[in-house]
PDB file of C-alpha atoms in Angstrom:
ATOM      1  CA  GLN A   1      -9.771 -77.030 -39.220  1.00  0.00           C
ATOM      2  CA  SER A   2      -8.653 -73.544 -40.054  1.00  0.00           C
ATOM      3  CA  ALA A   3     -10.765 -71.023 -41.546  1.00  0.00           C
ATOM      4  CA  LEU A   4      -8.695 -70.216 -44.064  1.00  0.00           C
ATOM      5  CA  THR A   5      -7.181 -72.642 -46.481  1.00  0.00           C
ATOM      6  CA  GLN A   6      -3.379 -72.803 -47.346  1.00  0.00           C
ATOM      7  CA  PRO A   7      -1.888 -76.213 -49.161  1.00  0.00           C
ATOM      8  CA  ALA A   8       0.282 -77.890 -46.655  1.00  0.00           C
ATOM      9  CA  SER A   9       3.681 -77.518 -48.539  1.00  0.00           C
ATOM     10  CA  VAL A  10       5.258 -76.309 -51.763  1.00  0.00           C
ATOM     11  CA  SER A  11       8.747 -76.040 -52.740  1.00  0.00           C
ATOM     12  CA  GLY A  12      10.712 -74.901 -55.650  1.00  0.00           C
ATOM     13  CA  SER A  13      14.466 -74.690 -56.904  1.00  0.00           C
ATOM     14  CA  PRO A  14      16.832 -71.466 -55.852  1.00  0.00           C
ATOM     15  CA  GLY A  15      15.706 -68.858 -58.452  1.00  0.00           C
ATOM     16  CA  GLN A  16      12.869 -69.797 -59.143  1.00  0.00           C
ATOM     17  CA  SER A  17       9.211 -68.382 -58.089  1.00  0.00           C
ATOM     18  CA  ILE A  18       6.532 -70.093 -56.440  1.00  0.00           C
ATOM     19  CA  THR A  19       2.986 -68.804 -54.934  1.00  0.00           C
ATOM     20  CA  ILE A  20       0.816 -69.664 -52.081  1.00  0.00           C
ATOM     21  CA  SER A  21      -2.513 -69.739 -52.090  1.00  0.00           C
ATOM     22  CA  CYS A  22      -5.313 -68.646 -49.480  1.00  0.00           C
ATOM     23  CA  THR A  23      -8.648 -69.524 -49.841  1.00  0.00           C
ATOM     24  CA  GLY A  24     -11.923 -67.953 -47.613  1.00  0.00           C
ATOM     25  CA  THR A  25     -14.786 -66.697 -48.028  1.00  0.00           C
ATOM     26  CA  SER A  26     -16.832 -63.405 -48.789  1.00  0.00           C
ATOM     27  CA  SER A  27     -16.525 -62.984 -45.111  1.00  0.00           C
ATOM     28  CA  ASP A  28     -13.528 -62.317 -45.057  1.00  0.00           C
ATOM     29  CA  ILE A  29     -10.928 -62.555 -47.564  1.00  0.00           C
ATOM     30  CA  GLY A  30     -13.331 -61.629 -50.357  1.00  0.00           C
ATOM     31  CA  GLY A  31     -15.211 -58.981 -48.410  1.00  0.00           C
ATOM     32  CA  TYR A  32     -12.160 -56.479 -47.165  1.00  0.00           C
ATOM     33  CA  ASN A  33      -8.651 -55.451 -47.867  1.00  0.00           C
ATOM     34  CA  TYR A  34      -7.049 -56.886 -44.468  1.00  0.00           C
ATOM     35  CA  VAL A  35      -5.366 -60.015 -45.536  1.00  0.00           C
ATOM     36  CA  SER A  36      -1.612 -60.260 -44.625  1.00  0.00           C
ATOM     37  CA  TRP A  37       0.789 -62.828 -44.723  1.00  0.00           C
ATOM     38  CA  TYR A  38       3.374 -64.187 -41.935  1.00  0.00           C
ATOM     39  CA  GLN A  39       6.955 -65.913 -42.181  1.00  0.00           C
ATOM     40  CA  HIS A  40       7.608 -68.271 -39.679  1.00  0.00           C
ATOM     41  CA  HIS A  41      11.118 -69.976 -39.197  1.00  0.00           C
ATOM     42  CA  PRO A  42      10.605 -72.039 -35.941  1.00  0.00           C
ATOM     43  CA  GLY A  43      11.694 -71.475 -32.914  1.00  0.00           C
ATOM     44  CA  LYS A  44      11.907 -67.941 -33.971  1.00  0.00           C
ATOM     45  CA  ALA A  45       9.133 -64.766 -33.817  1.00  0.00           C
ATOM     46  CA  PRO A  46       6.741 -64.992 -36.764  1.00  0.00           C
ATOM     47  CA  LYS A  47       7.418 -62.314 -38.892  1.00  0.00           C
ATOM     48  CA  LEU A  48       4.541 -59.770 -41.068  1.00  0.00           C
ATOM     49  CA  MET A  49       5.407 -59.470 -44.675  1.00  0.00           C
ATOM     50  CA  ILE A  50       2.836 -58.429 -46.293  1.00  0.00           C
ATOM     51  CA  TYR A  51      -0.226 -56.341 -45.155  1.00  0.00           C
ATOM     52  CA  GLU A  52      -3.524 -55.368 -46.685  1.00  0.00           C
ATOM     53  CA  VAL A  53      -3.275 -57.625 -49.572  1.00  0.00           C
ATOM     54  CA  SER A  54      -0.145 -56.190 -51.042  1.00  0.00           C
ATOM     55  CA  ASN A  55       2.075 -54.043 -48.571  1.00  0.00           C
ATOM     56  CA  ARG A  56       5.537 -54.684 -47.565  1.00  0.00           C
ATOM     57  CA  PRO A  57       7.071 -53.358 -44.146  1.00  0.00           C
ATOM     58  CA  SER A  58       9.922 -51.371 -44.717  1.00  0.00           C
ATOM     59  CA  GLY A  59      12.985 -53.566 -44.881  1.00  0.00           C
ATOM     60  CA  PHE A  60      11.340 -56.886 -46.397  1.00  0.00           C
ATOM     61  CA  SER A  61      12.159 -57.752 -49.859  1.00  0.00           C
ATOM     62  CA  HIS A  62      10.560 -56.699 -52.943  1.00  0.00           C
ATOM     63  CA  ARG A  63      10.924 -60.626 -54.064  1.00  0.00           C
ATOM     64  CA  PHE A  64       7.760 -61.332 -51.730  1.00  0.00           C
ATOM     65  CA  SER A  65       4.572 -59.890 -53.220  1.00  0.00           C
ATOM     66  CA  GLY A  66       1.145 -60.439 -52.494  1.00  0.00           C
ATOM     67  CA  SER A  67      -2.364 -60.110 -54.300  1.00  0.00           C
ATOM     68  CA  LYS A  68      -5.930 -61.247 -54.443  1.00  0.00           C
ATOM     69  CA  SER A  69      -9.076 -62.535 -56.736  1.00  0.00           C
ATOM     70  CA  GLY A  70     -12.019 -62.841 -55.235  1.00  0.00           C
ATOM     71  CA  ASN A  71     -11.530 -65.072 -52.102  1.00  0.00           C
ATOM     72  CA  THR A  72      -8.436 -65.986 -52.849  1.00  0.00           C
ATOM     73  CA  ALA A  73      -4.954 -64.320 -51.826  1.00  0.00           C
ATOM     74  CA  SER A  74      -1.929 -65.304 -53.036  1.00  0.00           C
ATOM     75  CA  LEU A  75       1.971 -64.899 -51.975  1.00  0.00           C
ATOM     76  CA  THR A  76       4.578 -64.982 -54.532  1.00  0.00           C
ATOM     77  CA  ILE A  77       8.348 -65.776 -53.711  1.00  0.00           C
ATOM     78  CA  SER A  78      10.338 -64.860 -56.780  1.00  0.00           C
ATOM     79  CA  GLY A  79      14.099 -65.950 -56.932  1.00  0.00           C
ATOM     80  CA  LEU A  80      13.537 -68.624 -54.261  1.00  0.00           C
ATOM     81  CA  GLN A  81      16.602 -68.293 -51.761  1.00  0.00           C
ATOM     82  CA  ALA A  82      17.663 -70.630 -48.859  1.00  0.00           C
ATOM     83  CA  GLU A  83      16.591 -68.356 -46.196  1.00  0.00           C
ATOM     84  CA  ASP A  84      12.894 -68.428 -47.513  1.00  0.00           C
ATOM     85  CA  GLU A  85      12.416 -71.889 -46.210  1.00  0.00           C
ATOM     86  CA  ALA A  86       9.911 -71.536 -43.584  1.00  0.00           C
ATOM     87  CA  ASP A  87       6.154 -71.698 -42.849  1.00  0.00           C
ATOM     88  CA  TYR A  88       3.962 -69.279 -44.005  1.00  0.00           C
ATOM     89  CA  TYR A  89       0.681 -68.666 -42.470  1.00  0.00           C
ATOM     90  CA  CYS A  90      -2.284 -65.845 -44.464  1.00  0.00           C
ATOM     91  CA  SER A  91      -4.353 -64.300 -42.437  1.00  0.00           C
ATOM     92  CA  SER A  92      -7.807 -61.865 -42.663  1.00  0.00           C
ATOM     93  CA  TYR A  93     -10.311 -60.073 -41.169  1.00  0.00           C
ATOM     94  CA  THR A  94     -13.532 -61.569 -40.777  1.00  0.00           C
ATOM     95  CA  SER A  95     -16.801 -59.931 -39.999  1.00  0.00           C
ATOM     96  CA  SER A  96     -17.842 -63.130 -37.935  1.00  0.00           C
ATOM     97  CA  SER A  97     -17.532 -62.540 -33.927  1.00  0.00           C
ATOM     98  CA  THR A  98     -14.180 -64.326 -34.715  1.00  0.00           C
ATOM     99  CA  LEU A  99     -12.527 -60.871 -35.823  1.00  0.00           C
ATOM    100  CA  TRP A 100      -9.676 -62.536 -37.208  1.00  0.00           C
ATOM    101  CA  VAL A 101      -8.666 -65.664 -38.996  1.00  0.00           C
ATOM    102  CA  PHE A 102      -5.899 -67.472 -40.312  1.00  0.00           C
ATOM    103  CA  GLY A 103      -4.979 -70.475 -42.642  1.00  0.00           C
ATOM    104  CA  GLY A 104      -3.435 -73.529 -41.485  1.00  0.00           C
ATOM    105  CA  GLY A 105       0.197 -72.615 -42.956  1.00  0.00           C
ATOM    106  CA  THR A 106       2.374 -73.731 -45.921  1.00  0.00           C
ATOM    107  CA  LYS A 107       5.964 -75.214 -45.383  1.00  0.00           C
ATOM    108  CA  LEU A 108       7.829 -73.962 -48.197  1.00  0.00           C
ATOM    109  CA  THR A 109      10.826 -75.919 -49.432  1.00  0.00           C
ATOM    110  CA  VAL A 110      13.725 -74.730 -51.489  1.00  0.00           C
ATOM    111  CA  LEU A 111      15.297 -77.976 -52.989  1.00  0.00           C
TER     112      LEU A 111
ATOM    113  CA  GLN B   1      13.179 -51.726 -31.737  1.00  0.00           C
ATOM    114  CA  LEU B   2      10.288 -53.622 -30.179  1.00  0.00           C
ATOM    115  CA  HIS B   3      10.497 -56.644 -28.734  1.00  0.00           C
ATOM    116  CA  LEU B   4       8.010 -58.528 -26.777  1.00  0.00           C
ATOM    117  CA  GLN B   5       8.517 -61.966 -24.559  1.00  0.00           C
ATOM    118  CA  GLU B   6       6.438 -64.602 -23.505  1.00  0.00           C
ATOM    119  CA  SER B   7       6.720 -66.131 -19.940  1.00  0.00           C
ATOM    120  CA  GLY B   8       4.668 -68.104 -17.670  1.00  0.00           C
ATOM    121  CA  SER B   9       3.608 -72.011 -16.883  1.00  0.00           C
ATOM    122  CA  GLY B  10       4.912 -74.473 -19.194  1.00  0.00           C
ATOM    123  CA  LEU B  11       2.834 -77.478 -17.414  1.00  0.00           C
ATOM    124  CA  VAL B  12      -0.552 -76.699 -16.819  1.00  0.00           C
ATOM    125  CA  LYS B  13      -2.658 -79.818 -15.316  1.00  0.00           C
ATOM    126  CA  PRO B  14      -5.991 -80.709 -16.688  1.00  0.00           C
ATOM    127  CA  SER B  15      -8.924 -78.409 -15.322  1.00  0.00           C
ATOM    128  CA  GLN B  16      -6.356 -76.059 -14.067  1.00  0.00           C
ATOM    129  CA  THR B  17      -5.520 -72.198 -15.266  1.00  0.00           C
ATOM    130  CA  LEU B  18      -3.018 -71.174 -17.707  1.00  0.00           C
ATOM    131  CA  SER B  19      -1.327 -67.945 -17.209  1.00  0.00           C
ATOM    132  CA  LEU B  20       1.342 -66.136 -19.201  1.00  0.00           C
ATOM    133  CA  THR B  21       2.570 -62.660 -19.423  1.00  0.00           C
ATOM    134  CA  CYS B  22       4.116 -60.778 -22.195  1.00  0.00           C
ATOM    135  CA  ALA B  23       6.834 -58.701 -21.599  1.00  0.00           C
ATOM    136  CA  VAL B  24       6.943 -55.320 -23.824  1.00  0.00           C
ATOM    137  CA  SER B  25      10.292 -53.553 -24.308  1.00  0.00           C
ATOM    138  CA  GLY B  26      10.862 -50.501 -26.610  1.00  0.00           C
ATOM    139  CA  ALA B  27       7.870 -48.966 -26.372  1.00  0.00           C
ATOM    140  CA  SER B  28       5.190 -47.947 -23.960  1.00  0.00           C
ATOM    141  CA  ILE B  29       2.114 -49.627 -23.660  1.00  0.00           C
ATOM    142  CA  SER B  30       0.483 -46.829 -21.770  1.00  0.00           C
ATOM    143  CA  SER B  31       0.878 -44.812 -25.160  1.00  0.00           C
ATOM    144  CA  GLY B  32      -1.514 -46.163 -26.755  1.00  0.00           C
ATOM    145  CA  GLY B  33      -2.630 -46.433 -30.684  1.00  0.00           C
ATOM    146  CA  TYR B  34      -2.218 -50.092 -30.284  1.00  0.00           C
ATOM    147  CA  SER B  35      -3.746 -53.263 -29.742  1.00  0.00           C
ATOM    148  CA  TRP B  36      -2.009 -56.203 -27.932  1.00  0.00           C
ATOM    149  CA  SER B  37      -2.572 -59.501 -28.979  1.00  0.00           C
ATOM    150  CA  TRP B  38      -2.451 -63.506 -27.739  1.00  0.00           C
ATOM    151  CA  ILE B  39      -2.462 -66.075 -30.568  1.00  0.00           C
ATOM    152  CA  ARG B  40      -1.764 -69.654 -30.102  1.00  0.00           C
ATOM    153  CA  GLN B  41      -0.777 -72.605 -32.372  1.00  0.00           C
ATOM    154  CA  PRO B  42      -1.472 -76.234 -31.513  1.00  0.00           C
ATOM    155  CA  PRO B  43       0.886 -79.276 -32.274  1.00  0.00           C
ATOM    156  CA  GLY B  44       0.383 -79.622 -36.177  1.00  0.00           C
ATOM    157  CA  LYS B  45      -2.494 -76.962 -36.449  1.00  0.00           C
ATOM    158  CA  GLY B  46      -2.859 -73.305 -37.862  1.00  0.00           C
ATOM    159  CA  LEU B  47      -2.377 -70.212 -35.542  1.00  0.00           C
ATOM    160  CA  GLU B  48      -5.799 -69.737 -33.287  1.00  0.00           C
ATOM    161  CA  TRP B  49      -6.666 -65.442 -32.649  1.00  0.00           C
ATOM    162  CA  ILE B  50      -7.331 -65.895 -28.870  1.00  0.00           C
ATOM    163  CA  GLY B  51      -8.115 -62.114 -27.976  1.00  0.00           C
ATOM    164  CA  TYR B  52      -6.482 -58.358 -27.815  1.00  0.00           C
ATOM    165  CA  ILE B  53      -6.336 -55.704 -24.973  1.00  0.00           C
ATOM    166  CA  TYR B  54      -5.983 -51.843 -25.542  1.00  0.00           C
ATOM    167  CA  HIS B  55      -3.649 -49.575 -23.113  1.00  0.00           C
ATOM    168  CA  SER B  56      -7.095 -48.679 -21.633  1.00  0.00           C
ATOM    169  CA  GLY B  57      -8.011 -52.272 -20.191  1.00  0.00           C
ATOM    170  CA  SER B  58     -10.665 -52.642 -22.885  1.00  0.00           C
ATOM    171  CA  THR B  59     -10.356 -56.145 -24.203  1.00  0.00           C
ATOM    172  CA  TYR B  60     -12.025 -58.490 -27.088  1.00  0.00           C
ATOM    173  CA  SER B  61     -11.577 -62.547 -27.042  1.00  0.00           C
ATOM    174  CA  ASN B  62     -12.447 -65.016 -29.920  1.00  0.00           C
ATOM    175  CA  PRO B  63     -15.799 -66.347 -29.115  1.00  0.00           C
ATOM    176  CA  SER B  64     -14.737 -70.014 -29.004  1.00  0.00           C
ATOM    177  CA  LEU B  65     -12.613 -69.208 -25.766  1.00  0.00           C
ATOM    178  CA  ARG B  66     -14.362 -65.981 -24.310  1.00  0.00           C
ATOM    179  CA  SER B  67     -16.229 -67.945 -21.088  1.00  0.00           C
ATOM    180  CA  ARG B  68     -12.264 -69.161 -20.052  1.00  0.00           C
ATOM    181  CA  VAL B  69     -10.581 -66.038 -21.324  1.00  0.00           C
ATOM    182  CA  THR B  70      -9.223 -62.881 -19.227  1.00  0.00           C
ATOM    183  CA  ILE B  71      -6.915 -60.813 -20.771  1.00  0.00           C
ATOM    184  CA  SER B  72      -5.213 -57.742 -18.621  1.00  0.00           C
ATOM    185  CA  VAL B  73      -2.460 -54.960 -18.501  1.00  0.00           C
ATOM    186  CA  ASP B  74      -0.251 -54.068 -16.261  1.00  0.00           C
ATOM    187  CA  ARG B  75       1.167 -50.696 -17.453  1.00  0.00           C
ATOM    188  CA  SER B  76       3.231 -50.677 -14.235  1.00  0.00           C
ATOM    189  CA  LYS B  77       5.140 -53.141 -15.422  1.00  0.00           C
ATOM    190  CA  ASN B  78       4.655 -52.613 -19.156  1.00  0.00           C
ATOM    191  CA  GLN B  79       3.322 -55.716 -19.655  1.00  0.00           C
ATOM    192  CA  PHE B  80       0.308 -57.905 -20.426  1.00  0.00           C
ATOM    193  CA  SER B  81      -1.309 -61.210 -19.281  1.00  0.00           C
ATOM    194  CA  LEU B  82      -3.411 -64.506 -20.300  1.00  0.00           C
ATOM    195  CA  LYS B  83      -5.127 -66.436 -18.274  1.00  0.00           C
ATOM    196  CA  LEU B  84      -7.318 -69.454 -19.632  1.00  0.00           C
ATOM    197  CA  THR B  85      -9.354 -71.425 -17.149  1.00  0.00           C
ATOM    198  CA  SER B  86     -10.746 -74.836 -17.148  1.00  0.00           C
ATOM    199  CA  VAL B  87      -7.926 -75.846 -19.804  1.00  0.00           C
ATOM    200  CA  THR B  88      -7.837 -79.823 -21.409  1.00  0.00           C
ATOM    201  CA  ALA B  89      -5.409 -81.244 -23.863  1.00  0.00           C
ATOM    202  CA  ALA B  90      -6.849 -79.047 -26.851  1.00  0.00           C
ATOM    203  CA  ASP B  91      -5.333 -75.999 -24.989  1.00  0.00           C
ATOM    204  CA  THR B  92      -1.865 -77.574 -25.585  1.00  0.00           C
ATOM    205  CA  ALA B  93      -0.253 -75.035 -28.084  1.00  0.00           C
ATOM    206  CA  VAL B  94       2.747 -72.614 -28.605  1.00  0.00           C
ATOM    207  CA  TYR B  95       1.373 -69.218 -27.333  1.00  0.00           C
ATOM    208  CA  TYR B  96       2.320 -65.902 -29.029  1.00  0.00           C
ATOM    209  CA  CYS B  97       2.019 -62.311 -28.250  1.00  0.00           C
ATOM    210  CA  ALA B  98       1.931 -59.586 -30.801  1.00  0.00           C
ATOM    211  CA  ARG B  99       1.051 -55.775 -31.158  1.00  0.00           C
ATOM    212  CA  SER B 100      -0.749 -54.306 -33.908  1.00  0.00           C
ATOM    213  CA  GLU B 101      -2.056 -50.881 -34.632  1.00  0.00           C
ATOM    214  CA  LEU B 102      -5.500 -49.609 -33.979  1.00  0.00           C
ATOM    215  CA  GLY B 103      -7.992 -50.453 -36.843  1.00  0.00           C
ATOM    216  CA  ARG B 104      -5.232 -52.316 -38.447  1.00  0.00           C
ATOM    217  CA  TYR B 105      -5.977 -55.979 -39.205  1.00  0.00           C
ATOM    218  CA  LEU B 106      -1.791 -56.849 -39.124  1.00  0.00           C
ATOM    219  CA  LEU B 107       0.054 -58.373 -36.058  1.00  0.00           C
ATOM    220  CA  GLU B 108       3.047 -56.191 -36.764  1.00  0.00           C
ATOM    221  CA  PHE B 109       6.056 -57.529 -34.430  1.00  0.00           C
ATOM    222  CA  TRP B 110       5.592 -60.862 -32.387  1.00  0.00           C
ATOM    223  CA  GLY B 111       7.166 -62.826 -29.434  1.00  0.00           C
ATOM    224  CA  GLN B 112       8.892 -65.633 -30.402  1.00  0.00           C
ATOM    225  CA  GLY B 113       6.498 -67.821 -28.293  1.00  0.00           C
ATOM    226  CA  THR B 114       6.173 -70.318 -25.397  1.00  0.00           C
ATOM    227  CA  LEU B 115       5.197 -73.931 -25.833  1.00  0.00           C
ATOM    228  CA  VAL B 116       2.147 -74.882 -22.531  1.00  0.00           C
ATOM    229  CA  THR B 117       1.425 -78.432 -22.266  1.00  0.00           C
ATOM    230  CA  VAL B 118      -1.853 -79.742 -20.443  1.00  0.00           C
ATOM    231  CA  SER B 119      -1.286 -82.942 -18.806  1.00  0.00           C
ATOM    232  CA  SER B 120      -1.232 -84.681 -15.249  1.00  0.00           C
TER     233      SER B 120
END
């Protein structure tokens, strides 16, 4: 069982917006602004898409945004496109000796 | 552009040692300023951070694996390696290597990953 909790799957139609949640504790998401999100197309290298809760690496689409409230972080994808269909993982620093924890991943299906 | 490529044994027998290498191109491990991590994903499960190494050779690993994990760096070949001893079927996973800036908890570049299966 992963340290951070994500829905196993979400879906949306092209053009719509979806939000993926990532729930942790006060020892990780709630206590630090070190939440990051990764996009993973199977067979390819995962890509960093959001870091430090809401920052986007240069070159990553503005359609992707991140936020946090309490112990839950969220990734919102607006204007869904077919190429957004992928697995999405959240991650956070943790004050436990594990140092770094991940969510179980969410499979996004674009209908 | 930074590129990381994992390689190593794809099939390991139970109780033996898993050995993987991550070849780095587009940047020098020796230049410092970064940590170099190993992460894995068992089939159907989420990601698990294994540990990291600095260019100096200092390491830190997940306590759940620490007793079995060795991470090392070969600056002459610009690569770093993972050894995991006494493997079981639970260690079957896709193993990834990745880079982070020091002091920042984000994995900015990843390799494609390599599947390691533990089976007799």
